[in-house]
Amino acid sequence: MTVKPLPGKRGKKSRKVRLEDIAERCGVSLSTVSRALAGEKGVRPEIRQQVLEAARTANYVVPAAVAGRKVILAASSAAMIDYVRNQFTLYVLDGLKERAQALGLEIITRPIADKAEELTLLEEAKDDPEILGLLFLTVDDEALLAATRGFAKPVILLNGDDPFMRLSSVTPCNRSSARLAADHLIGLGHRRILFLMRPGRRTIERRYEGWRDALLHHGLAADPDLVVPVDDWLPELATQAIVSRIRERGLDFTAVLAAGDSLAVGAMLGVQQIGHVVPRDVSVMGMDDLPQAAFLNPPLTTMHIPMREIGSAALDLLRDSLSGMPFPPRRLELACHLVERASTARRVAEADG
C-alpha cells in the first residue's frame, strides 16, 4: 500500500502532525500507531512498516527503538526499606516491569547507598552500549544527583525530583494531593487538623506544603504546633506520637492527615488506645491508598497515588529523551484522587471544646 504524504514538507519540521493524523492516513487505530512507533509487540510487520513510512514522510519524530536494550534501575536505601515494609515501591516496580516488557526492555536493578556506588554504576552504564539510561528510584541526596550532571545517557528520577531541574522526573502530584486531602477534611468541618509526617524527603515536604496551602486558603492558621514529626514510617511511632500528644494537651484537634498510610494506621491506633473513637471523635486520613487501607477498622480514607503509573511513565520519559529532540528536563507530576472510606466524618461541633 502506498502511503500518501501527510501535511508538512519533507526536511522541515511540522508542528501540526499528530499520531491521530498518522492513524487516519494508515487506516489503523491510534493504539496501533503508538505501538508500531514504539517497537512494541503485537503489530504485523507490514503495518509497522506502513506507519513508520507515514511518520518519516511527515517528519514526525519517531521514538528511538529500544527493544532488546537495557535500563539500569538504581534503588536507594529508602526505596529498599520501603519495598520490605510497604507496597508503594512494589507497585512502582510492577508498573515499570510491565511497561518494560511491552517495550522489550530489560530492567537491571542495582542498589545504591552512597556516591561511590553511584559512580561505579555510572561507569558501568557509560561503558555498556546496550544500556540506554538509568532510572533513580527514591533518591534525594544532592551529592548523588550532582554526580549525574553531564552524563551522556538519560537519567530519570522516580518518586523524587531535582530542585535544580537538571534531571527529568516522575512523581505523584504530592502538593496538590495533600491540598485536596486537607480540603476534604475542612469541608467536613474540621479546623484543627494535625499533619503527621516523617521529615526529610522533598516529596514529603511537598505534602506538608499542600496541607499548609489548604489551611491558609480557608483562612485557618497553619500553626507549626499542628505538625507532628516522627523519625520513621513505622505505625508504632505514629501511635506513640498521637498518644503522647493527647496525654499532654488533651484532644486539641479533630482530624489527622498523615503523609502516608502507614502513619495513618498508627494514628488510628493511637486515638483508639487513648479511649477515643475514629471517626466520631477524630477523623483520620492517609495518603498512598495501599491495599490494606480498605481493610482497616474503620477502612481508611486516603489519597490514591498512581504508583504503577509512576514506573510506566518513567520509561516513556526516558524513551522520549532518546528521540534526538532537544527536550529540556521535565518534571512530570501525576494526578491523585480521593478515596473516601469510613475513617473520616463530619465534625461534631462540641469536639472543638
PDB file of C-alpha atoms in Angstrom, residues 196 233 235 238-239 242 256-271 278 284-287 296 300-302 343:
ATOM      1  CA  LEU A 196       1.676  13.700  60.776  1.00  0.00           C
ATOM      2  CA  TRP A 233       7.379   5.463  58.757  1.00  0.00           C
ATOM      3  CA  PRO A 235       2.979   2.764  62.540  1.00  0.00           C
ATOM      4  CA  ALA A 238       2.787   7.351  64.899  1.00  0.00           C
ATOM      5  CA  THR A 239       0.815   5.642  67.675  1.00  0.00           C
ATOM      6  CA  ILE A 242      -0.572  10.644  68.969  1.00  0.00           C
ATOM      7  CA  VAL A 256      -5.266  13.907  61.428  1.00  0.00           C
ATOM      8  CA  LEU A 257      -3.834  13.991  57.920  1.00  0.00           C
ATOM      9  CA  ALA A 258      -0.913  11.573  57.710  1.00  0.00           C
ATOM     10  CA  ALA A 259       1.712  11.915  54.984  1.00  0.00           C
ATOM     11  CA  GLY A 260       1.497   8.166  54.356  1.00  0.00           C
ATOM     12  CA  ASP A 261      -0.937   5.336  55.020  1.00  0.00           C
ATOM     13  CA  SER A 262       1.445   3.601  57.426  1.00  0.00           C
ATOM     14  CA  LEU A 263       1.408   6.649  59.701  1.00  0.00           C
ATOM     15  CA  ALA A 264      -2.371   6.915  59.383  1.00  0.00           C
ATOM     16  CA  VAL A 265      -2.657   3.332  60.658  1.00  0.00           C
ATOM     17  CA  GLY A 266      -0.598   4.285  63.700  1.00  0.00           C
ATOM     18  CA  ALA A 267      -2.627   7.458  64.243  1.00  0.00           C
ATOM     19  CA  MET A 268      -5.893   5.491  64.328  1.00  0.00           C
ATOM     20  CA  LEU A 269      -4.434   3.037  66.830  1.00  0.00           C
ATOM     21  CA  GLY A 270      -3.209   5.919  68.985  1.00  0.00           C
ATOM     22  CA  VAL A 271      -6.606   7.619  69.033  1.00  0.00           C
ATOM     23  CA  VAL A 278     -12.460   7.081  64.869  1.00  0.00           C
ATOM     24  CA  VAL A 284      -8.006  10.152  60.242  1.00  0.00           C
ATOM     25  CA  MET A 285      -6.856  10.336  56.641  1.00  0.00           C
ATOM     26  CA  GLY A 286      -3.816   8.898  54.856  1.00  0.00           C
ATOM     27  CA  MET A 287      -2.014   9.243  51.545  1.00  0.00           C
ATOM     28  CA  LEU A 296      -8.554  -1.396  58.415  1.00  0.00           C
ATOM     29  CA  LEU A 300      -9.087   4.369  55.775  1.00  0.00           C
ATOM     30  CA  THR A 301      -9.982   7.452  53.773  1.00  0.00           C
ATOM     31  CA  THR A 302      -6.895   8.263  51.717  1.00  0.00           C
ATOM     32  CA  SER A 343     -12.261   6.841  58.861  1.00  0.00           C
TER      33      SER A 343
END
